[in-house]
Coordinates of C-alpha atoms in Angstrom, one line a residue:
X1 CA 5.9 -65.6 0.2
X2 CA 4.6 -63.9 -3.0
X3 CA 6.1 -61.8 -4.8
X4 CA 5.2 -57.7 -4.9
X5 CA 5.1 -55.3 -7.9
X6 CA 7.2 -52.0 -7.6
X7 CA 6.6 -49.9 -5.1
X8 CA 4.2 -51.7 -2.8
X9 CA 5.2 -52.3 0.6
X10 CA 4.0 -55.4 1.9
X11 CA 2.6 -55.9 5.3
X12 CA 3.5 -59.6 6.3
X13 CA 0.8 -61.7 9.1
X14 CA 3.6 -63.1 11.3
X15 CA 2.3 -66.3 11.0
X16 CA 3.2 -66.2 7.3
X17 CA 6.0 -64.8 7.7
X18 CA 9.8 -66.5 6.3
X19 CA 11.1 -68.4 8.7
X20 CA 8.1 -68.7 11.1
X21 CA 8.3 -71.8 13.2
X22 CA 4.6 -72.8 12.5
X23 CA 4.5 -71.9 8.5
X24 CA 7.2 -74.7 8.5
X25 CA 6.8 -78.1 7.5
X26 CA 10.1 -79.5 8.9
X27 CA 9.3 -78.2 12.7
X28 CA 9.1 -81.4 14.4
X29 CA 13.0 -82.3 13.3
X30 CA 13.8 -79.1 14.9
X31 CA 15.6 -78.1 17.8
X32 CA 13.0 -77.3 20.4
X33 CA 11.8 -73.4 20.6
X34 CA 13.0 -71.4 23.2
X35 CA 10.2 -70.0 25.6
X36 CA 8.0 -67.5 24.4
X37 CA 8.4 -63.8 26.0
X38 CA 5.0 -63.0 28.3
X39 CA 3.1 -60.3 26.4
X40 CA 1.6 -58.2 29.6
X41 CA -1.5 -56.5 28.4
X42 CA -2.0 -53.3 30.8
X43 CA -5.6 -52.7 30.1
X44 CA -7.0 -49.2 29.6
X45 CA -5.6 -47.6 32.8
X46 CA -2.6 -49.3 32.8
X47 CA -3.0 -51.2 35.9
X48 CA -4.4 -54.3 34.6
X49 CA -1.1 -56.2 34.7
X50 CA -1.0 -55.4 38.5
X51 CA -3.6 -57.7 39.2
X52 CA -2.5 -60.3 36.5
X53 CA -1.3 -63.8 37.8
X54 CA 0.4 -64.6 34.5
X55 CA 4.3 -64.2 34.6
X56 CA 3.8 -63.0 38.4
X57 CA 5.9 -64.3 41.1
X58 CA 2.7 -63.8 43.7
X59 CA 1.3 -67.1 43.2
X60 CA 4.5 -68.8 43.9
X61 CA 5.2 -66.4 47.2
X62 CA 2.3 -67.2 48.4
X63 CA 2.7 -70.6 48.8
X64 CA 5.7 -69.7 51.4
X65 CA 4.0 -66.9 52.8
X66 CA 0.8 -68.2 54.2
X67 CA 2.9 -70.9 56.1
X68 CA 5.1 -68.5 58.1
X69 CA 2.6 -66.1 58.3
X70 CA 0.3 -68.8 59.8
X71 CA 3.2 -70.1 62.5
X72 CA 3.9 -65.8 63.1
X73 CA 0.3 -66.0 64.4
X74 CA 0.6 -69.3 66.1
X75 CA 3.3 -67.7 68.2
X76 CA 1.9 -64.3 68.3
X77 CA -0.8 -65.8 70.1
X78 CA 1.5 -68.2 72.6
X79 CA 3.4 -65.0 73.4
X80 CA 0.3 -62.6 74.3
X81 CA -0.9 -65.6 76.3
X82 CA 2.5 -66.8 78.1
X83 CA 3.7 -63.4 79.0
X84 CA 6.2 -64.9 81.1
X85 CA 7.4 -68.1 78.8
X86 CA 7.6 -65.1 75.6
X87 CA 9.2 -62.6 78.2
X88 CA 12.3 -64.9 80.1
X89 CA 12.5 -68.1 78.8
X90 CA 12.1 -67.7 74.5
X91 CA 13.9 -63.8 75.5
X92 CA 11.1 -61.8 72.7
X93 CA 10.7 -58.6 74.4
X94 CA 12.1 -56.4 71.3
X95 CA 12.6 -59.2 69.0
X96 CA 9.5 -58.0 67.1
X97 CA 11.1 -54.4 66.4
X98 CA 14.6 -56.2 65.2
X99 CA 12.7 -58.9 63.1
X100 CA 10.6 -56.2 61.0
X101 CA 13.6 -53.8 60.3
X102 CA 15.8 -57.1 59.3
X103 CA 12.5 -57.9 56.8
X104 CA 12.6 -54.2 55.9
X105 CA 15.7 -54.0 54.8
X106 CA 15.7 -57.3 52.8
X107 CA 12.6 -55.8 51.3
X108 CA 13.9 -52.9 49.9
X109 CA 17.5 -54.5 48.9
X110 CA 16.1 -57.3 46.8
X111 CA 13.5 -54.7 45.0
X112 CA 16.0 -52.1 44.6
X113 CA 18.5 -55.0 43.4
X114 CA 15.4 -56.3 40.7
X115 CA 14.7 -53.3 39.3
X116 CA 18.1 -52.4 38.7
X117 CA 18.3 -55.2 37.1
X118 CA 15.6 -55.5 34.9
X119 CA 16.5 -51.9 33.7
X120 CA 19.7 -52.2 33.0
X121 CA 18.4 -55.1 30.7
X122 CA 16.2 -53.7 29.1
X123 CA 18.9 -50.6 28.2
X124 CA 21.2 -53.5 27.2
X125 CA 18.7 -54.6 24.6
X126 CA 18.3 -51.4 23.1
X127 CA 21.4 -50.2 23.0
X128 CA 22.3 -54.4 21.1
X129 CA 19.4 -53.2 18.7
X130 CA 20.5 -49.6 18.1
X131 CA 24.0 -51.3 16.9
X132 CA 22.6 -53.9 14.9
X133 CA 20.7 -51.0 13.0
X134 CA 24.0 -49.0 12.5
X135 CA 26.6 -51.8 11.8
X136 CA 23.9 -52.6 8.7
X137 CA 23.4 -49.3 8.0
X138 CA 27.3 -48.3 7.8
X139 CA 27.9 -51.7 5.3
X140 CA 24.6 -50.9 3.4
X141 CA 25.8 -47.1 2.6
X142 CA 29.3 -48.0 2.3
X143 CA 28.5 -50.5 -0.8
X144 CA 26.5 -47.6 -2.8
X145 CA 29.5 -45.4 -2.2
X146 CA 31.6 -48.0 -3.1
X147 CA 29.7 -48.1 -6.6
X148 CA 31.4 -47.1 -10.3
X149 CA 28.6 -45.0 -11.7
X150 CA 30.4 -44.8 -14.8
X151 CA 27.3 -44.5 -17.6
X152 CA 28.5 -47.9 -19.1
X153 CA 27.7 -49.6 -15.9
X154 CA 25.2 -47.5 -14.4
X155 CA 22.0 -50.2 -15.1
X156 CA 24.0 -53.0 -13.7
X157 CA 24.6 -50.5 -11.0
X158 CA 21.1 -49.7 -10.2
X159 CA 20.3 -53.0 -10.5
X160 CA 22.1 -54.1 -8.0
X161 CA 21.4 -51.0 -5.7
X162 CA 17.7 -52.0 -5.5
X163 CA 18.7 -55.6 -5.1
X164 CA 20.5 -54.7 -1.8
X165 CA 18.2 -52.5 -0.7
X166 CA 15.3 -55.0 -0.9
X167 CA 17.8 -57.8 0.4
X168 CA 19.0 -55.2 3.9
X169 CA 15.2 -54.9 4.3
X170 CA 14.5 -58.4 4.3
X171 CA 17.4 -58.7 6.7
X172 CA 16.3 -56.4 9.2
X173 CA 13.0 -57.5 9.2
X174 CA 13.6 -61.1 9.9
X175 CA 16.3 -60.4 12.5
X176 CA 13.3 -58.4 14.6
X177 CA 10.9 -61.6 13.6
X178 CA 13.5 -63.9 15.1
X179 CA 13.7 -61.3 18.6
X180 CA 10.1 -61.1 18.9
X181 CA 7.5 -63.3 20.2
X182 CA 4.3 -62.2 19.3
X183 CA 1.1 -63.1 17.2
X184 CA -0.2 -59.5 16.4
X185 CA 3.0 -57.9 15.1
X186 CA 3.8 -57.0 11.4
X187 CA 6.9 -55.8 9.5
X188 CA 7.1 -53.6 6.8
X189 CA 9.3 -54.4 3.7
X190 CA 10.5 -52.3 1.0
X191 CA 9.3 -55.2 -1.5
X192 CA 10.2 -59.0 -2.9
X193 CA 10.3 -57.7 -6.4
X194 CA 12.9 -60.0 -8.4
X195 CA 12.7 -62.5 -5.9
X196 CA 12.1 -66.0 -7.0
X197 CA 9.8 -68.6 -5.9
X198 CA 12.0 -71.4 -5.0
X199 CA 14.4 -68.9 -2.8
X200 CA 10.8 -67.5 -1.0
X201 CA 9.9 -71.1 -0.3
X202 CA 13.9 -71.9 1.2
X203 CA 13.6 -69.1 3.1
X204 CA 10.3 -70.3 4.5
X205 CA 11.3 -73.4 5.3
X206 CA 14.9 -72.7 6.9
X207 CA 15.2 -72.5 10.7
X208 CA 17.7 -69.4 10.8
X209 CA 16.2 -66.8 7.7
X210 CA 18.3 -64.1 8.8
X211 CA 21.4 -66.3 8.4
X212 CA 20.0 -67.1 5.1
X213 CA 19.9 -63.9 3.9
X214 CA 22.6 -62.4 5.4
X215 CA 24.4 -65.2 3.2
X216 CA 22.3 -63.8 -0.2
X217 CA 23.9 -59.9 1.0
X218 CA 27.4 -61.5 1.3
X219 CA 27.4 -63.3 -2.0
X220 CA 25.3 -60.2 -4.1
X221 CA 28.7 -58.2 -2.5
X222 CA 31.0 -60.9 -3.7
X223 CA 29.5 -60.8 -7.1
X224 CA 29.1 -57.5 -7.8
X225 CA 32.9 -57.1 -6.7
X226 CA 33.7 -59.4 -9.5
X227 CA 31.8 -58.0 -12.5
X228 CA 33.4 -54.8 -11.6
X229 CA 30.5 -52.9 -10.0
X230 CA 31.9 -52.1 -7.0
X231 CA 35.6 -50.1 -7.3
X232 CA 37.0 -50.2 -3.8
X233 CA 40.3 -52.0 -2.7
X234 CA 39.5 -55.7 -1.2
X235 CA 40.8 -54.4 2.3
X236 CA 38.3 -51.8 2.5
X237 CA 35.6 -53.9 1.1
X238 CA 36.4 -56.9 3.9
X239 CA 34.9 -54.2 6.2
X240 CA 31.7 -53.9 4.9
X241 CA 31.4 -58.0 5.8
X242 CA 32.5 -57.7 9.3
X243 CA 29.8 -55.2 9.8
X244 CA 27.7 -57.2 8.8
X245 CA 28.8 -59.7 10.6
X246 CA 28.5 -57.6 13.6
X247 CA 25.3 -57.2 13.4
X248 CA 24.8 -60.5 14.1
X249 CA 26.5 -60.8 17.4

């Protein structure tokens, strides 16, 4: 939460990060977190994770699979010894043929189905990311077109330029903090210069940060629409908050 001199671009530990559950004091009055996503480490070869019991489903198919495959035994056995009780009276002459395509089929339906699944998914979340990038992007270069660089204004202007800026980084920054999980990750920012203390510390302390500075962005708009920095019709302006809105669902 300190503040950066010009030009410096902070690398920020996760666990210091704004917003992170456990730099917060006020955790326990909290709604519960969600689940934490399982961080499969592949190893050097890549394979590691094959073997890996943590976020598998093996252990759990096991515990139905030795059972059946225990009685499939018990009656293999019974069969191959009552030739005629398996042959006329339980009628298994080409049951074991019928059984194992029926399991075939199931098998290759329900990984097909899986993986289908878990791709499209995966595809769904990059293609939600890749439009929260541009939905920000559009309102971010629409508000430095929408700028009056007339030379009596132009400080102000600038001013508030590298205001936003360093506010849209903040924003995107927490927003991927909030979607990721993990210890060992770090986000860039373009730097907290002009940022006070006591806002640091409430964004520190708040459970939603990128609502928090979403808000900041929205008002910094506002404002700079009413001191005249920003010449563009109210209309056109209402757009740049819906994309940002956008980005947020």
């Amino acid at each position: 939460s300190r503040e950066t001199a010009v030009g410096q671009t902070p690398v920020v530990p996760r666990g210091q990060r704004p917003g992170h559950p456990r730099s917060s004091p006020h955790r326990a009055l909290r709604a519960p977190a969600l689940p934490a996503m399982i961080q499969y480490r592949t190893g050097t070869w890549g394979l590691a994770f094959v073997f890996s019991s943590r976020g598998s489903v093996f252990p759990k198919a096991v515990a139905f699979a030795v059972p059946c495959a225990i009685m499939c035994m018990g009656f293999r056995v019974l069969l191959n010894q009552e030739e005629q009780l398996g042959g006329q009276m339980l009628g298994a002459g080409d049951v074991g043929s019928t059984v194992l395509s029926n399991f075939t089929f199931i098998l290759g339906f329900l990984t097909v189905f899986r993986s289908q699944q878990a791709y499209s998914r995966w595809w769904e979340g990059g293609r939600l990311l890749m439009k929260l990038r541009g939905e920000w992007f559009n309102a971010f270069s629409s508000c430095i077109a929408f700028c009056d660089y007339t030379p009596a204004k132009r400080e102000k202007v600038k001013v508030f330029e590298h205001e936003l800026v360093r506010l849209v980084s903040l924003l995107y920054a927490t927003a991927l903090n909030s979607l990721n999980e993990s210890d060992n990750d770090v986000y860039e920012l373009v730097d907290l210069y002009g940022m006070d203390t006591d806002s640091l510390e409430f964004l520190k302390d708040s459970f939603n940060p990128t609502d928090v500075v979403l808000q900041w962005i929205q008002r910094l708009i506002v404002q700079a629409n009413c001191d005249g920095l920003i010449i563009v019709a109210p209309p056109i302006l209402s757009r740049v908050v819906n994309q940002l809105g956008n980005g947020m669902t």
